[in-house]
XYZ file of C-alpha atoms in Angstrom:
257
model
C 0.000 0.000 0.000
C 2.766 2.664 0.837
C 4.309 2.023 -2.099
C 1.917 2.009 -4.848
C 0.396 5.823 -2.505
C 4.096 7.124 -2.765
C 5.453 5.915 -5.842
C 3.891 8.839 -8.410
C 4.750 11.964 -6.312
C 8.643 10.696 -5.286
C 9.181 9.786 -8.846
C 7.885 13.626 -9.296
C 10.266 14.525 -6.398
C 12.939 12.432 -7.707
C 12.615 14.255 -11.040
C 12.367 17.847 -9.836
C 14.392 18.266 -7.079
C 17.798 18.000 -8.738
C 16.575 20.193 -11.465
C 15.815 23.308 -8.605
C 18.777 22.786 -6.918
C 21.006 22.618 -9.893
C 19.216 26.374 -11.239
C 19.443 27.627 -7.859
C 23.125 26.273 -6.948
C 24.930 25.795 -10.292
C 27.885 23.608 -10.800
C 30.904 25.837 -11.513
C 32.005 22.544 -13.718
C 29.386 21.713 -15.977
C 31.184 19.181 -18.428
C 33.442 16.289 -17.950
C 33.423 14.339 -21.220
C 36.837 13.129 -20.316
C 36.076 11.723 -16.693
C 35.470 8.308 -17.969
C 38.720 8.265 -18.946
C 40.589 9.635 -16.575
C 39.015 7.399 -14.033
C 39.827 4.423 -15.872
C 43.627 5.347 -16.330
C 44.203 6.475 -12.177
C 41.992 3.004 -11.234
C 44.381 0.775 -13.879
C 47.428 2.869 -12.310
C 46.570 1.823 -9.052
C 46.982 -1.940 -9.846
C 45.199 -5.140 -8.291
C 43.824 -4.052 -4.246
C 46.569 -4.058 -1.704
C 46.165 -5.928 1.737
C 45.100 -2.340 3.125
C 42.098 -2.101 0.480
C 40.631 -5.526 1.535
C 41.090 -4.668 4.958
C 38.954 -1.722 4.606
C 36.249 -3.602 2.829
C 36.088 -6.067 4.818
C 35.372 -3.695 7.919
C 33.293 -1.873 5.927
C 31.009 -4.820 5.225
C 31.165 -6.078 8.659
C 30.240 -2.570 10.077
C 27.268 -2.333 7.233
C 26.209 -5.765 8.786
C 26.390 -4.924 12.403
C 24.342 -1.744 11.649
C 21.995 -3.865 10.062
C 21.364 -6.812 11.824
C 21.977 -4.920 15.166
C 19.133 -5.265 16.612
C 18.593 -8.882 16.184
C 21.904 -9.297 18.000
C 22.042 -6.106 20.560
C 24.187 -4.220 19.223
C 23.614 -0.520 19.040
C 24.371 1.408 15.907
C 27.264 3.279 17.822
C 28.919 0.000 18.708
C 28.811 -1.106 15.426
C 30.608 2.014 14.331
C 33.313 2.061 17.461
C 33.484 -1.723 16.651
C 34.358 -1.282 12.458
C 36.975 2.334 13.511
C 38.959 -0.036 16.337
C 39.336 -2.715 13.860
C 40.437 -0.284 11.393
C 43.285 0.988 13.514
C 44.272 -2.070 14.752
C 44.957 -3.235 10.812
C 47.184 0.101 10.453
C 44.319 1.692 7.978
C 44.039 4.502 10.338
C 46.419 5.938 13.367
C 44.390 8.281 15.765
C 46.583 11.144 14.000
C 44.070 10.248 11.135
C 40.991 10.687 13.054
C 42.071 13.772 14.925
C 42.660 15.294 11.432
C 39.062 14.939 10.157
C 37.961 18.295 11.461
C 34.467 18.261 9.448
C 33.527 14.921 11.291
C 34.539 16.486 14.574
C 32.509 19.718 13.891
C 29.384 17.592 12.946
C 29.832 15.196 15.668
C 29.764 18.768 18.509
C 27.277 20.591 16.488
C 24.296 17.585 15.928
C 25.077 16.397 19.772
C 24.345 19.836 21.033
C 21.646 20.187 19.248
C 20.265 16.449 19.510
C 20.499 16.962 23.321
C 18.952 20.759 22.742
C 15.658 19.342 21.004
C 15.563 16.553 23.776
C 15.531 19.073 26.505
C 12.455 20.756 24.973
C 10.564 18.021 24.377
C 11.528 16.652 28.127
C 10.421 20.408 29.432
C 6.978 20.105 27.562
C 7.723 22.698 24.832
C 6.951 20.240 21.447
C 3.890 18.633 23.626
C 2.265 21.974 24.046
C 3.023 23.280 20.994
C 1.249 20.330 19.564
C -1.621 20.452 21.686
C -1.774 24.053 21.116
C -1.956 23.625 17.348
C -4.376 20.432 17.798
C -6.705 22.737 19.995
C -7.121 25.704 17.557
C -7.797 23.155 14.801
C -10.275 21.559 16.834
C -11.887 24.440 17.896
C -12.059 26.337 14.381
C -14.348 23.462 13.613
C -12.759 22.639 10.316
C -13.493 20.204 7.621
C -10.960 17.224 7.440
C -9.360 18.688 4.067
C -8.288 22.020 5.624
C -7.356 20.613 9.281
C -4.969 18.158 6.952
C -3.105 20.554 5.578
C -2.819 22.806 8.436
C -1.563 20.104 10.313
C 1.015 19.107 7.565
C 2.448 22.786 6.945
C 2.509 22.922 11.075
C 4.529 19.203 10.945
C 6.622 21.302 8.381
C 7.589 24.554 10.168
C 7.987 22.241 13.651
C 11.163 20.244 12.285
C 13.111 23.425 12.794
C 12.542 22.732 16.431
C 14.389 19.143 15.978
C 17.504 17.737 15.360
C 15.936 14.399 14.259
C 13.463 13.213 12.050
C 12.564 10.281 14.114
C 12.498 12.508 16.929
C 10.015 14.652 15.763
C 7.742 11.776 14.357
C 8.018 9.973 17.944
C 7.534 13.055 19.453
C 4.173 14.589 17.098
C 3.265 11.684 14.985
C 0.703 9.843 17.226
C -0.873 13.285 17.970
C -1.061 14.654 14.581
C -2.043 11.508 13.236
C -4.805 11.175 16.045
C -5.980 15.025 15.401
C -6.531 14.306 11.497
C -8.466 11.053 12.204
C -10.888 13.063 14.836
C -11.385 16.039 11.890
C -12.540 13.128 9.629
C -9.446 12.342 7.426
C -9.380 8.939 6.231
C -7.105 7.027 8.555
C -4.657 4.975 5.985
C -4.387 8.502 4.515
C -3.358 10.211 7.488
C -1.036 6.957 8.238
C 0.722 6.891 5.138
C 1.267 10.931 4.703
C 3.074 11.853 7.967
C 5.991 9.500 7.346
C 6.182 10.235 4.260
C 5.981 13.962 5.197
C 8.466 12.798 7.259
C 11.485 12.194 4.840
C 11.258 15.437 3.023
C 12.924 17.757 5.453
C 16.073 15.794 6.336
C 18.295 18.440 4.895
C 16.132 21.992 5.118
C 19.050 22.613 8.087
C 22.022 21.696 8.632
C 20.884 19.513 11.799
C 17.666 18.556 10.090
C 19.187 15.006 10.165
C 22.029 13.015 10.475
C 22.852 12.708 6.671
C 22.395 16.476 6.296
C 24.837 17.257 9.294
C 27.516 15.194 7.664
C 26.963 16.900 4.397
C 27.114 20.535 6.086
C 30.137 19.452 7.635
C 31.917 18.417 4.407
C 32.745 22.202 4.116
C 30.959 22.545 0.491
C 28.535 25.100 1.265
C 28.007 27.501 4.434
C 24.791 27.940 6.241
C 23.085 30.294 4.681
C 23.326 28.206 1.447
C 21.857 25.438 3.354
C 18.730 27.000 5.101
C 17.572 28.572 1.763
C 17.887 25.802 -0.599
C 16.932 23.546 2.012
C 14.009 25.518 2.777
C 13.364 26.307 -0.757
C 13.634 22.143 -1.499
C 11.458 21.374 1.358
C 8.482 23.466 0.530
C 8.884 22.256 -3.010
C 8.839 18.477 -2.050
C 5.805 19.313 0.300
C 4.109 21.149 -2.489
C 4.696 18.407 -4.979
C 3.646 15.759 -2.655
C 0.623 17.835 -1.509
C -0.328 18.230 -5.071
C 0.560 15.134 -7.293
C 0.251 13.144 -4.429
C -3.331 14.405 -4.152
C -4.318 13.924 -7.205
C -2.776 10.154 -7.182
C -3.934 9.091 -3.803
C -7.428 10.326 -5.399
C -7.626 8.152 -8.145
C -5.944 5.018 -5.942
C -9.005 5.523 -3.540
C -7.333 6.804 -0.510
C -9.759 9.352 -0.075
C-alpha cells in the first residue's frame, strides 16, 4: 500500500528536485566528457587491491552488517561504528593522527550532539507537547473540515522540524498526535497513516541539523549555512508542495480518499 500511494509523487520529487537545486546552486564545472577516462587510467594505475584495500572492505562490510542486523543481536548502531573504527586501527588503515585530522567529522559530531540533546531538553520540558496540543486545539476548535485541518496540520509538521535535530524525533515526538488530530477532523485514517511518514522524509536536509545525513553533508565544508537553510528551505516546501499536489491527485484516483 505505501508504495503504490508514494510511488507517483517521489518519482515527481525524484525528477524535480535536482533540477531546482542545480538552477538555484549551479555547478561551476558543468562538463566532464573526459572523466570516464581519466578514471579508468588512475583506477588501472593503481593496480590489483593491496592488503590495506581488503582490509577496509572487509570492515566496511562487517560494520554495514552490524548496523543492520543490530538489533537482532544487541548491538547498538554506535557499537557497530566504534566496533568497524577499532578494527580499522588495529589493521594500520588509520592511526588516531588520522581521526584527529578529520575536522568536518569532529565539527558535525559537537554541532548535531548539542543540538540532539537541545531538542531533547524541549521536548523533556513540555515545549513540542504543548506546541502540539496548542496547534491540535485551535484546529479543533475552528471546527474545520478534514481537508483544511490536513493541511494545516502538515504545513505545522513542516515549520515544527526546525525545532528538531531528528526526524525520528520529531515523528516519535508529534506523529501519534497529529495523526490522532486528522483522524478526529474526519481524514481517512490509511491517509493520514501513510502521509506523515512520508511527510516525514522530506525535510532531512532543510538545516544543517535537520538530520544526520544532512549534518555530515554541512560538515563536508561545500557550502556555508546560509546556502543550506535557503535551498533547504526552498527544497522542502517544493517536495511538500509536490507531494501535496501530485500526491493528491494520485492518492485520489488510488481511492485513498
Amino acid at each position: 500500500t505505501w508504495f503504490k500511494a508514494g510511488i507517483v509523487p517521489g518519482l515527481a520529487g525524484l525528477a524535480l528536485t535536482p533540477y531546482i537545486v542545480y538552477k538555484l546552486n549551479p555547478p561551476e564545472i558543468k562538463d566532464t566528457p573526459d572523466a570516464p577516462k581519466v578514471a579508468a587510467k588512475k583506477i588501472e594505475e593503481m593496480g590489483p587491491m593491496k592488503k590495506i584495500e581488503w582490509m577496509v572492505a572487509g570492515t566496511m562490510l562487517l560494520t554495514m552488517l552490524l548496523w543492520i542486523f543490530g538489533d537482532k543481536i544487541g548491538m547498538a548502531g554506535a557499537t557497530a561504528a566504534m566496533v568497524g573504527i577499532t578494527m580499522q586501527m588495529l589493521g594500520g588503515v588509520l592511526t588516531w593522527q588520522d581521526l584527529l585530522s578529520e575536522k568536518g567529522a569532529w565539527d558535525t559530531l559537537i554541532w548535531f550532539a548539542v543540538l540532539v540533546a537541545m531538542s531533547a531538553q524541549l521536548k523533556e520540558f513540555g515545549l513540542i507537547g504543548a506546541l502540539s496540543a496548542k496547534v491540535n486545539a485551535g484546529l479543533t476548535a475552528m471546527n474545520l473540515g478534514w481537508p483544511a485541518v490536513f493541511i494545516s496540520l502538515h504545513v505545522a509538521y513542516f515549520l515544527l522540524h526546525y525545532l528538531f535535530a531528528s526526524q525520528t524525533a520529531q515523528l516519535a515526538a508529534l506523529g501519534s498526535a497529529f495523526l490522532a488530530t486528522m483522524i478526529g477532523a474526519g481524514t481517512p485514517p490509511i491517509l493520514a497513516a501513510l502521509t506523515i511518514p512520508f511527510h516525514t522524509n522530506l525535510f532531512g536536509g532543510m538545516t544543517h541539523y535537520a538530520s544526520g545525513q544532512s549534518a555530515v553533508f554541512y560538515g563536508s565544508g561545500y557550502y556555508d549555512m546560509g546556502t543550506t537553510f535557503k535551498i533547504g528551505g526552498i527544497v522542502g516546501v517544493t517536495n511538500l508542495l509536490i507531494w501535496g499536489i501530485v500526491g493528491g491527485f494520485w492518492w485520489k484516483i488510488i481511492g485513498l480518499y
